[in-house]
């Protein structure tokens, strides 16, 4: 299996190389050079299906025994049977809970695996990586949890100051480990993501520090997320069983994994893109146009994003894998803050995608009504997925096809919103019960590339190797 860049001019890579590289040298993202076909029909056992799926994508890089061991270790830390429980909310409407990992958001599914993959590859090569990542709240803690205490990694995580919830911040900043460094940036998540991309695009800097990526620009994250789409179809019947997925969306990583599962043969007639009021993706899927706006803070901060980096992987497909066209379109988007794709391109996605956006009031009402109806307590991100699923159902499109709505965070991670809806919130799991008493460690920095770069150098132990 080979990987190619979405901008067409960086060299091809193996899976292991793409894992360690993160962003391609031409500024693009790595994708498989062709989509493999899912074979057989698994029983919906998470570990077995994870192996079958990821074996296709890692072929030629990882031997099967190693892959199996990394998968088994990654999902040991999930405190529920089956890793991702599938529960019925209503007739033909299901919720898949992806948040039973160590940091209570779906990011653990990919990052627990990524931690093990990095460790294996770096030990194998006797190398060291300096991980830099941006977080809208959940990637940071999941990445820190997966990378802490590992000798061959240093990890620096940028979060937008005062724009993540207190639980989210504390889950990052209370980890006391020699290789963990938190930075609060005076800016938005998009600013943090731009800083990270700029560090990667400075090739001299990047090679000197051996930068590694934990954001979903790293292909391995998307790969790990393909698994639960396959597991959902298997648990509802088989790979042939049509299933619609409703996906709370920010950076487009999660829902792109669903699209990748579809490209590998899963029968997904529609993917529902569910957004909060930062609805640039809803605009794109309903009008083929995107216009950058200010980021609006909402009750679902992990989706407060205007520039969704993984959309690039989808655009690459739309343009029949022509990297030059992708580059031109994205450069135009960055300079004009606005792009529209032609109607022949729009025709390629208008039937297989739908998009919805909801405001905070609708989210609060949804948390309250779902709790009354079924007793299920949703976090504000998962509520947006359920709102999109129910809106779609109300339109009576495909009424006989089951919809699986992805629940991306545990309600205790966003207690303020849940309390506003229900007057109470479920407690944090025991292992996090003293989170609010633990000391915090972080550095506050301005949104200034040079200052941030120097700080990352001071955190990296690369010279000691
Ligand atoms: C990251 C995140 C999202 C958005 O996922 P993307 O892959 O960025 O689209 C949604 N909900 C929660 C809780 C998250 O942490």
CSV table of C-alpha atoms and ligand atoms in Angstrom, one decimal:
chain,number,residue,atom,x,y,z
A,1,UNK,CA,0.0,0.0,0.0
A,2,UNK,CA,1.4,3.4,-1.1
A,3,UNK,CA,0.3,6.9,-0.1
A,4,UNK,CA,0.2,10.0,-2.3
A,5,UNK,CA,-0.1,13.7,-1.5
A,6,UNK,CA,-3.3,15.6,-2.2
A,7,UNK,CA,-1.1,18.4,-3.8
A,8,UNK,CA,0.5,16.0,-6.2
A,9,UNK,CA,4.2,16.9,-6.0
A,10,UNK,CA,5.5,15.2,-2.8
A,11,UNK,CA,7.1,11.8,-3.1
A,12,UNK,CA,5.0,8.6,-2.5
A,13,UNK,CA,5.3,7.0,1.0
A,14,UNK,CA,4.7,3.7,2.7
A,15,UNK,CA,2.3,3.6,5.6
A,16,UNK,CA,5.1,3.9,8.1
A,17,UNK,CA,6.7,6.9,6.4
A,18,UNK,CA,3.3,8.7,6.0
A,19,UNK,CA,2.7,8.0,9.8
A,20,UNK,CA,6.0,9.6,10.8
A,21,UNK,CA,5.8,12.5,8.2
A,22,UNK,CA,2.3,13.8,8.9
A,23,UNK,CA,2.0,16.6,6.4
A,24,UNK,CA,3.4,16.0,2.9
A,25,UNK,CA,6.4,18.2,1.8
A,26,UNK,CA,4.2,20.0,-0.7
A,27,UNK,CA,1.8,21.0,2.0
A,28,UNK,CA,-0.7,18.3,1.1
A,29,UNK,CA,-2.2,15.4,3.1
A,30,UNK,CA,-1.4,11.8,2.5
A,31,UNK,CA,-4.1,9.4,1.1
A,32,UNK,CA,-3.9,5.8,-0.1
A,33,UNK,CA,-3.0,5.7,-3.8
A,34,UNK,CA,-6.0,3.5,-4.3
A,35,UNK,CA,-8.8,2.4,-2.0
A,36,UNK,CA,-8.6,-1.2,-0.9
A,37,UNK,CA,-11.7,-3.5,-0.9
A,38,UNK,CA,-13.1,-4.7,2.4
A,39,UNK,CA,-13.4,-8.4,2.4
A,40,UNK,CA,-15.5,-11.0,4.2
A,41,UNK,CA,-18.1,-10.1,6.7
A,42,UNK,CA,-17.0,-9.7,10.3
A,43,UNK,CA,-19.2,-10.2,13.3
A,44,UNK,CA,-18.8,-6.7,14.6
A,45,UNK,CA,-16.1,-7.6,17.2
A,46,UNK,CA,-14.1,-4.4,17.5
A,47,UNK,CA,-10.6,-5.9,17.7
A,48,UNK,CA,-11.1,-8.4,14.9
A,49,UNK,CA,-12.6,-5.8,12.5
A,50,UNK,CA,-9.9,-3.3,13.5
A,51,UNK,CA,-7.3,-5.8,12.5
A,52,UNK,CA,-9.0,-6.7,9.2
A,53,UNK,CA,-9.4,-3.0,8.2
A,54,UNK,CA,-6.1,-1.7,9.3
A,55,UNK,CA,-4.2,-4.6,7.8
A,56,UNK,CA,-5.4,-3.4,4.4
A,57,UNK,CA,-3.9,0.0,5.0
A,58,UNK,CA,-0.6,-1.0,6.6
A,59,UNK,CA,0.2,-3.8,4.2
A,60,UNK,CA,3.9,-3.7,3.4
A,61,UNK,CA,4.8,-1.7,6.5
A,62,UNK,CA,3.7,-3.6,9.5
A,63,UNK,CA,3.6,-7.4,10.0
A,64,UNK,CA,0.4,-8.9,11.2
A,65,UNK,CA,1.6,-9.9,14.6
A,66,UNK,CA,2.9,-6.4,15.4
A,67,UNK,CA,-0.3,-4.8,14.1
A,68,UNK,CA,-2.5,-7.1,16.2
A,69,UNK,CA,-0.4,-6.4,19.3
A,70,UNK,CA,-0.7,-2.6,18.8
A,71,UNK,CA,-4.4,-2.8,18.3
A,72,UNK,CA,-5.0,-5.0,21.4
A,73,UNK,CA,-3.0,-2.7,23.6
A,74,UNK,CA,-4.7,0.4,22.2
A,75,UNK,CA,-8.2,-0.7,23.1
A,76,UNK,CA,-7.4,-2.2,26.4
A,77,UNK,CA,-7.8,1.2,28.0
A,78,UNK,CA,-11.5,1.4,27.0
A,79,UNK,CA,-13.7,0.8,30.0
A,80,UNK,CA,-16.6,-0.8,28.2
A,81,UNK,CA,-17.3,-4.1,26.5
A,82,UNK,CA,-17.1,-4.0,22.7
A,83,UNK,CA,-15.2,-0.6,22.7
A,84,UNK,CA,-18.0,1.3,21.0
A,85,UNK,CA,-21.5,0.3,22.3
A,86,UNK,CA,-24.3,0.7,19.7
A,87,UNK,CA,-27.6,1.6,21.4
A,88,UNK,CA,-31.1,2.0,19.9
A,89,UNK,CA,-32.6,5.5,20.4
A,90,UNK,CA,-35.7,5.1,18.3
A,91,UNK,CA,-37.0,3.0,15.5
A,92,UNK,CA,-34.1,2.7,12.9
A,93,UNK,CA,-32.1,5.3,14.9
A,94,UNK,CA,-29.0,4.2,16.7
A,95,UNK,CA,-26.3,5.9,18.7
A,96,UNK,CA,-22.7,4.6,18.6
A,97,UNK,CA,-20.8,5.7,21.7
A,98,UNK,CA,-17.2,6.4,20.8
A,99,UNK,CA,-16.2,8.1,24.0
A,100,UNK,CA,-15.3,5.3,26.4
A,101,UNK,CA,-11.5,5.8,26.2
A,102,UNK,CA,-9.2,7.4,28.7
A,103,UNK,CA,-10.1,11.1,27.9
A,104,UNK,CA,-13.8,10.7,27.2
A,105,UNK,CA,-13.9,11.7,23.6
A,106,UNK,CA,-13.8,9.8,20.3
A,107,UNK,CA,-10.3,11.1,19.7
A,108,UNK,CA,-9.0,8.3,21.9
A,109,UNK,CA,-9.9,5.7,19.4
A,110,UNK,CA,-7.4,7.0,16.9
A,111,UNK,CA,-4.8,8.4,19.3
A,112,UNK,CA,-4.4,5.4,21.5
A,113,UNK,CA,-3.5,3.5,18.4
A,114,UNK,CA,-1.2,6.3,17.1
A,115,UNK,CA,0.7,6.3,20.4
A,116,UNK,CA,1.5,2.6,20.0
A,117,UNK,CA,2.3,3.0,16.3
A,118,UNK,CA,4.8,5.8,17.0
A,119,UNK,CA,6.4,3.9,19.7
A,120,UNK,CA,6.9,0.8,17.6
A,121,UNK,CA,8.2,2.6,14.6
A,122,UNK,CA,10.6,4.9,16.5
A,123,UNK,CA,12.0,2.0,18.6
A,124,UNK,CA,12.5,0.0,15.4
A,125,UNK,CA,14.5,2.9,13.8
A,126,UNK,CA,16.2,4.3,16.9
A,127,UNK,CA,14.6,7.7,16.2
A,128,UNK,CA,13.0,10.5,18.2
A,129,UNK,CA,10.0,12.7,17.2
A,130,UNK,CA,8.8,16.1,18.4
A,131,UNK,CA,5.1,16.0,18.2
A,132,UNK,CA,3.3,19.3,17.7
A,133,UNK,CA,-0.4,19.5,17.6
A,134,UNK,CA,-3.3,22.0,17.8
A,135,UNK,CA,-6.4,21.2,19.7
A,136,UNK,CA,-9.9,22.6,19.9
A,137,UNK,CA,-10.1,20.7,23.2
A,138,UNK,CA,-10.2,16.9,22.8
A,139,UNK,CA,-7.3,16.0,20.5
A,140,UNK,CA,-4.8,17.5,23.0
A,141,UNK,CA,-5.8,15.4,26.0
A,142,UNK,CA,-6.2,12.3,23.9
A,143,UNK,CA,-2.7,12.8,22.3
A,144,UNK,CA,-1.1,13.6,25.6
A,145,UNK,CA,-2.6,10.5,27.2
A,146,UNK,CA,-1.3,8.4,24.3
A,147,UNK,CA,2.2,9.9,24.2
A,148,UNK,CA,3.0,10.8,27.8
A,149,UNK,CA,6.1,9.2,29.5
A,150,UNK,CA,7.4,7.8,26.1
A,151,UNK,CA,11.1,8.2,25.9
A,152,UNK,CA,11.3,8.6,22.1
A,153,UNK,CA,8.7,11.4,21.9
A,154,UNK,CA,8.2,15.0,23.1
A,155,UNK,CA,4.8,16.4,22.7
A,156,UNK,CA,3.8,20.1,22.5
A,157,UNK,CA,0.1,20.9,22.3
A,158,UNK,CA,-1.3,24.3,21.4
A,159,UNK,CA,-4.9,25.1,22.6
A,160,UNK,CA,-6.8,28.4,22.1
A,161,UNK,CA,-6.6,30.2,25.4
A,162,UNK,CA,-10.0,30.4,27.2
A,163,UNK,CA,-11.8,28.7,24.3
A,164,UNK,CA,-11.8,25.1,25.6
A,165,UNK,CA,-13.9,23.9,28.5
A,166,UNK,CA,-12.4,23.6,32.0
A,167,UNK,CA,-12.5,19.8,32.0
A,168,UNK,CA,-10.9,19.8,28.5
A,169,UNK,CA,-8.1,22.1,29.7
A,170,UNK,CA,-7.5,20.3,32.9
A,171,UNK,CA,-7.3,16.9,31.2
A,172,UNK,CA,-4.3,18.3,29.3
A,173,UNK,CA,-2.6,20.6,31.7
A,174,UNK,CA,-2.7,18.4,34.8
A,175,UNK,CA,-0.6,15.6,33.2
A,176,UNK,CA,2.8,15.9,34.9
A,177,UNK,CA,5.3,14.1,32.6
A,178,UNK,CA,8.8,14.9,31.4
A,179,UNK,CA,7.8,14.9,27.8
A,180,UNK,CA,4.4,16.8,27.9
A,181,UNK,CA,4.2,20.6,27.1
A,182,UNK,CA,1.0,22.6,27.0
A,183,UNK,CA,0.7,26.0,25.4
A,184,UNK,CA,-2.3,28.3,25.6
A,185,UNK,CA,-2.3,30.5,22.4
A,186,UNK,CA,-3.9,33.9,22.5
A,187,UNK,CA,-6.1,33.1,19.5
A,188,UNK,CA,-8.6,30.7,18.0
A,189,UNK,CA,-8.3,27.0,17.1
A,190,UNK,CA,-7.8,28.0,13.5
A,191,UNK,CA,-4.8,30.1,14.6
A,192,UNK,CA,-3.4,27.1,16.5
A,193,UNK,CA,-3.8,24.9,13.5
A,194,UNK,CA,-2.2,27.5,11.2
A,195,UNK,CA,0.8,27.7,13.6
A,196,UNK,CA,1.2,24.0,13.4
A,197,UNK,CA,0.9,23.9,9.6
A,198,UNK,CA,3.4,26.7,9.3
A,199,UNK,CA,6.0,24.8,11.5
A,200,UNK,CA,5.5,21.7,9.2
A,201,UNK,CA,5.8,23.9,6.1
A,202,UNK,CA,9.2,25.2,7.2
A,203,UNK,CA,11.1,22.1,6.0
A,204,UNK,CA,14.4,23.0,7.6
A,205,UNK,CA,12.8,23.5,11.0
A,206,UNK,CA,10.7,20.5,10.6
A,207,UNK,CA,13.6,18.2,9.7
A,208,UNK,CA,15.8,19.6,12.5
A,209,UNK,CA,13.2,18.9,15.2
A,210,UNK,CA,11.8,15.8,13.4
A,211,UNK,CA,8.3,17.0,13.8
A,212,UNK,CA,5.5,14.5,14.0
A,213,UNK,CA,1.7,15.1,13.7
A,214,UNK,CA,-1.2,14.0,15.9
A,215,UNK,CA,-3.8,16.1,14.2
A,216,UNK,CA,-6.0,14.4,11.6
A,217,UNK,CA,-3.6,15.7,8.9
A,218,UNK,CA,-1.9,12.4,10.0
A,219,UNK,CA,-3.4,9.6,7.8
A,220,UNK,CA,-3.2,7.0,10.6
A,221,UNK,CA,-5.9,8.9,12.5
A,222,UNK,CA,-8.3,8.7,9.7
A,223,UNK,CA,-7.5,5.0,9.2
A,224,UNK,CA,-8.3,4.1,12.8
A,225,UNK,CA,-11.6,5.9,12.5
A,226,UNK,CA,-12.7,3.8,9.5
A,227,UNK,CA,-13.0,0.8,11.8
A,228,UNK,CA,-16.1,1.9,13.7
A,229,UNK,CA,-18.1,2.6,10.5
A,230,UNK,CA,-17.5,-1.0,9.5
A,231,UNK,CA,-18.2,-2.3,13.0
A,232,UNK,CA,-21.6,-0.5,13.0
A,233,UNK,CA,-22.6,-2.0,9.6
A,234,UNK,CA,-21.6,-5.5,10.8
A,235,UNK,CA,-23.5,-5.2,14.0
A,236,UNK,CA,-26.6,-4.1,12.1
A,237,UNK,CA,-26.3,-7.0,9.6
A,238,UNK,CA,-23.3,-7.0,7.2
A,239,UNK,CA,-21.1,-4.9,5.0
A,240,UNK,CA,-23.9,-4.9,2.4
A,241,UNK,CA,-26.5,-3.5,4.9
A,242,UNK,CA,-27.2,0.1,3.9
A,243,UNK,CA,-26.5,2.5,6.8
A,244,UNK,CA,-26.7,6.2,7.0
A,245,UNK,CA,-24.3,7.9,9.4
A,246,UNK,CA,-24.8,11.2,11.1
A,247,UNK,CA,-21.5,12.8,12.2
A,248,UNK,CA,-20.8,15.8,14.4
A,249,UNK,CA,-18.2,17.6,12.3
A,250,UNK,CA,-15.4,20.1,12.9
A,251,UNK,CA,-12.2,19.3,11.1
A,252,UNK,CA,-13.9,16.8,8.7
A,253,UNK,CA,-11.7,14.0,9.9
A,254,UNK,CA,-14.4,11.8,11.4
A,255,UNK,CA,-16.8,12.1,8.6
A,256,UNK,CA,-14.1,11.7,6.0
A,257,UNK,CA,-13.3,8.3,7.6
A,258,UNK,CA,-16.9,7.4,6.9
A,259,UNK,CA,-16.4,8.4,3.3
A,260,UNK,CA,-13.2,6.3,3.1
A,261,UNK,CA,-15.2,3.3,4.5
A,262,UNK,CA,-17.7,3.9,1.7
A,263,UNK,CA,-14.8,4.0,-0.9
A,264,UNK,CA,-13.7,0.6,0.5
A,265,UNK,CA,-17.1,-0.9,-0.3
A,266,UNK,CA,-19.3,-0.2,2.7
A,267,UNK,CA,-22.9,0.5,1.7
A,268,UNK,CA,-23.4,4.1,3.0
A,269,UNK,CA,-26.1,5.8,0.9
A,270,UNK,CA,-25.6,9.1,2.7
A,271,UNK,CA,-23.3,10.8,5.2
A,272,UNK,CA,-24.9,13.5,7.2
A,273,UNK,CA,-22.5,16.4,8.1
A,274,UNK,CA,-23.7,17.9,11.4
A,275,UNK,CA,-22.4,21.3,12.4
A,276,UNK,CA,-22.9,24.0,15.0
A,277,UNK,CA,-23.2,27.6,13.9
A,278,UNK,CA,-19.7,27.5,12.5
A,279,UNK,CA,-21.5,26.1,9.4
A,280,UNK,CA,-19.0,26.4,6.6
A,281,UNK,CA,-19.2,22.7,5.8
A,282,UNK,CA,-23.0,22.9,5.8
A,283,UNK,CA,-22.7,25.7,3.2
A,284,UNK,CA,-20.3,23.6,1.1
A,285,UNK,CA,-22.6,20.6,1.0
A,286,UNK,CA,-25.8,22.5,0.4
A,287,UNK,CA,-24.6,25.2,-2.0
A,288,UNK,CA,-21.1,24.1,-3.2
A,289,UNK,CA,-19.7,27.3,-1.8
A,290,UNK,CA,-17.5,28.1,1.2
A,291,UNK,CA,-17.0,31.5,2.8
A,292,UNK,CA,-14.7,31.9,5.8
A,293,UNK,CA,-16.3,33.8,8.7
A,294,UNK,CA,-15.3,34.6,12.2
A,295,UNK,CA,-15.2,31.6,14.5
A,296,UNK,CA,-18.3,31.8,16.8
A,297,UNK,CA,-17.8,30.2,20.3
A,298,UNK,CA,-20.6,27.7,20.9
A,299,UNK,CA,-21.5,25.0,23.5
A,300,UNK,CA,-19.7,22.5,21.2
A,301,UNK,CA,-16.2,24.0,21.2
A,302,UNK,CA,-14.6,21.0,19.5
A,303,UNK,CA,-16.5,21.9,16.4
A,304,UNK,CA,-15.7,25.7,16.5
A,305,UNK,CA,-13.7,25.6,13.3
A,306,UNK,CA,-13.9,27.5,10.0
A,307,UNK,CA,-11.1,25.8,8.1
A,308,UNK,CA,-11.5,22.1,8.1
A,309,UNK,CA,-8.2,20.6,7.1
A,310,UNK,CA,-9.5,17.2,6.0
A,311,UNK,CA,-11.9,18.6,3.5
A,312,UNK,CA,-8.7,18.7,1.3
A,313,UNK,CA,-8.8,14.9,1.1
A,314,UNK,CA,-12.3,15.0,-0.1
A,315,UNK,CA,-11.6,17.7,-2.6
A,316,UNK,CA,-8.8,15.6,-4.0
A,317,UNK,CA,-11.3,12.9,-4.8
A,318,UNK,CA,-13.8,15.4,-6.3
A,319,UNK,CA,-11.0,16.6,-8.7
A,320,UNK,CA,-10.2,13.1,-9.7
A,321,UNK,CA,-6.9,13.1,-7.8
A,322,UNK,CA,-5.5,16.1,-9.7
A,323,UNK,CA,-3.2,17.7,-7.1
A,324,UNK,CA,-2.6,20.9,-9.1
A,325,UNK,CA,-6.3,21.6,-9.1
A,326,UNK,CA,-6.6,21.0,-5.3
A,327,UNK,CA,-3.7,23.3,-4.7
A,328,UNK,CA,-5.2,26.1,-6.8
A,329,UNK,CA,-8.6,25.8,-5.2
A,330,UNK,CA,-7.2,25.8,-1.7
A,331,UNK,CA,-4.9,28.7,-2.4
A,332,UNK,CA,-7.8,30.7,-3.8
A,333,UNK,CA,-9.8,29.9,-0.7
A,334,UNK,CA,-7.0,31.2,1.5
A,335,UNK,CA,-6.5,34.4,-0.4
A,336,UNK,CA,-10.2,35.3,-1.2
A,337,UNK,CA,-11.8,33.6,1.8
A,338,UNK,CA,-14.4,32.3,-0.6
A,339,UNK,CA,-14.7,29.5,-3.2
A,340,UNK,CA,-17.4,27.9,-5.3
A,341,UNK,CA,-17.1,24.6,-7.1
A,342,UNK,CA,-18.6,24.1,-10.6
A,343,UNK,CA,-21.9,22.3,-11.0
A,344,UNK,CA,-20.3,19.2,-12.6
A,345,UNK,CA,-18.3,18.8,-9.4
A,346,UNK,CA,-21.3,19.5,-7.2
A,347,UNK,CA,-23.2,16.7,-9.0
A,348,UNK,CA,-20.6,14.2,-7.7
A,349,UNK,CA,-21.6,14.8,-4.0
A,350,UNK,CA,-25.1,16.2,-4.0
A,351,UNK,CA,-26.9,12.8,-3.7
A,352,UNK,CA,-24.5,11.0,-1.3
A,353,UNK,CA,-24.2,13.8,1.3
A,354,UNK,CA,-26.5,16.0,3.4
A,355,UNK,CA,-25.6,18.7,5.8
A,356,UNK,CA,-27.4,20.4,8.7
A,357,UNK,CA,-26.4,23.1,11.3
A,358,UNK,CA,-27.9,23.9,14.7
A,359,UNK,CA,-27.6,26.6,17.3
A,360,UNK,CA,-27.0,26.3,21.0
A,361,UNK,CA,-30.7,26.6,21.9
A,362,UNK,CA,-31.5,23.6,19.7
A,363,UNK,CA,-28.7,21.7,21.3
A,364,UNK,CA,-30.0,22.4,24.8
A,365,UNK,CA,-33.5,21.3,23.8
A,366,UNK,CA,-32.2,18.1,22.2
A,367,UNK,CA,-30.2,17.1,25.3
A,368,UNK,CA,-33.4,17.6,27.4
A,369,UNK,CA,-35.8,15.8,25.0
A,370,UNK,CA,-33.6,12.8,24.3
A,371,UNK,CA,-33.0,12.4,28.1
A,372,UNK,CA,-36.8,12.4,28.6
A,373,UNK,CA,-37.5,10.1,25.7
A,374,UNK,CA,-34.9,7.4,26.3
A,375,UNK,CA,-32.9,8.3,29.4
A,376,UNK,CA,-29.7,8.8,27.3
A,377,UNK,CA,-27.7,11.8,28.2
A,378,UNK,CA,-26.0,13.4,25.3
A,379,UNK,CA,-23.1,15.8,25.3
A,380,UNK,CA,-23.6,19.0,23.1
A,381,UNK,CA,-21.5,17.6,20.2
A,382,UNK,CA,-23.3,14.3,20.1
A,383,UNK,CA,-26.6,16.2,20.4
A,384,UNK,CA,-25.8,17.9,17.1
A,385,UNK,CA,-25.4,14.5,15.4
A,386,UNK,CA,-28.8,13.4,16.8
A,387,UNK,CA,-30.4,16.6,15.7
A,388,UNK,CA,-29.2,16.1,12.1
A,389,UNK,CA,-30.3,12.4,12.2
A,390,UNK,CA,-33.8,13.4,13.3
A,391,UNK,CA,-34.0,16.2,10.8
A,392,UNK,CA,-33.1,13.8,8.1
A,393,UNK,CA,-35.6,11.3,9.3
A,394,UNK,CA,-38.4,14.0,9.5
A,395,UNK,CA,-37.9,14.6,5.8
A,396,UNK,CA,-38.9,11.0,5.1
A,397,UNK,CA,-35.9,10.4,2.9
A,398,UNK,CA,-34.8,6.8,3.0
A,399,UNK,CA,-37.2,6.0,6.0
A,400,UNK,CA,-36.3,2.3,6.0
A,401,UNK,CA,-32.6,2.7,6.2
A,402,UNK,CA,-31.1,2.8,9.7
A,403,UNK,CA,-29.2,5.9,10.8
A,404,UNK,CA,-26.3,5.6,13.2
A,405,UNK,CA,-25.5,8.9,14.9
A,406,UNK,CA,-22.0,9.0,16.3
A,407,UNK,CA,-21.7,10.1,19.9
A,408,UNK,CA,-18.3,11.9,20.2
A,409,UNK,CA,-17.9,12.9,23.8
A,410,UNK,CA,-19.0,11.8,27.3
A,411,UNK,CA,-21.6,14.3,28.8
A,412,UNK,CA,-19.4,14.8,31.9
A,413,UNK,CA,-16.8,16.4,29.6
A,414,UNK,CA,-19.2,19.3,29.0
A,415,UNK,CA,-21.0,19.7,32.3
A,416,UNK,CA,-22.1,23.3,31.9
A,417,UNK,CA,-24.2,22.6,28.8
A,418,UNK,CA,-25.7,19.4,30.2
A,419,UNK,CA,-26.5,21.1,33.4
A,420,UNK,CA,-28.3,23.9,31.5
A,421,UNK,CA,-30.4,21.3,29.8
A,422,UNK,CA,-31.1,18.9,32.7
A,423,UNK,CA,-30.4,20.8,35.9
A,424,UNK,CA,-27.8,18.1,36.6
A,425,UNK,CA,-24.9,16.4,35.0
A,426,UNK,CA,-23.5,12.8,35.3
A,427,UNK,CA,-20.2,12.8,37.3
A,428,UNK,CA,-16.8,12.3,35.8
A,429,UNK,CA,-15.7,8.6,36.0
A,430,UNK,CA,-13.8,7.7,39.2
A,431,UNK,CA,-10.3,7.8,37.6
A,432,UNK,CA,-10.9,11.5,36.8
A,433,UNK,CA,-12.8,12.4,40.0
A,434,UNK,CA,-10.1,14.6,41.5
A,435,UNK,CA,-9.3,16.4,38.2
A,436,UNK,CA,-10.3,19.8,39.6
A,437,UNK,CA,-7.8,19.5,42.5
A,438,UNK,CA,-4.8,18.6,40.4
A,439,UNK,CA,-2.1,21.3,39.7
A,440,UNK,CA,-1.9,22.6,36.1
A,441,UNK,CA,1.2,23.0,34.0
A,442,UNK,CA,1.1,25.3,30.9
A,443,UNK,CA,2.7,28.3,29.1
A,444,UNK,CA,0.7,31.1,27.7
A,445,UNK,CA,2.1,32.5,24.3
A,446,UNK,CA,0.9,35.1,21.8
A,447,UNK,CA,-0.3,34.0,18.3
A,448,UNK,CA,3.3,34.6,16.9
A,449,UNK,CA,5.0,32.0,14.8
A,450,UNK,CA,8.6,32.8,15.8
A,451,UNK,CA,7.9,32.8,19.5
A,452,UNK,CA,6.0,29.5,19.3
A,453,UNK,CA,8.8,28.0,17.2
A,454,UNK,CA,11.4,28.9,19.8
A,455,UNK,CA,9.3,27.5,22.5
A,456,UNK,CA,8.9,24.2,20.7
A,457,UNK,CA,12.7,24.0,20.3
A,458,UNK,CA,13.1,24.5,24.0
A,459,UNK,CA,10.8,21.6,24.7
A,460,UNK,CA,12.4,19.1,22.3
A,461,UNK,CA,15.0,16.7,23.6
A,462,UNK,CA,16.0,16.0,20.0
A,463,UNK,CA,19.7,17.0,20.6
A,464,UNK,CA,20.1,14.5,23.4
A,465,UNK,CA,19.7,11.6,21.0
B,1,LIG,C1,-12.9,16.6,17.4
B,1,LIG,C2,-14.4,16.5,17.8
B,1,LIG,C3,-15.4,16.6,16.9
B,1,LIG,C4,-15.1,16.9,15.4
B,1,LIG,O1,-14.5,15.9,14.8
B,1,LIG,P1,-13.7,16.2,13.4
B,1,LIG,O2,-13.0,14.9,13.1
B,1,LIG,O3,-12.8,17.3,13.7
B,1,LIG,O4,-14.7,16.5,12.4
B,1,LIG,C5,-16.7,16.4,17.3
B,1,LIG,N1,-17.0,16.2,18.6
B,1,LIG,C6,-16.0,16.0,19.6
B,1,LIG,C7,-16.4,15.8,21.0
B,1,LIG,C8,-14.7,16.2,19.2
B,1,LIG,O5,-13.7,16.1,20.1
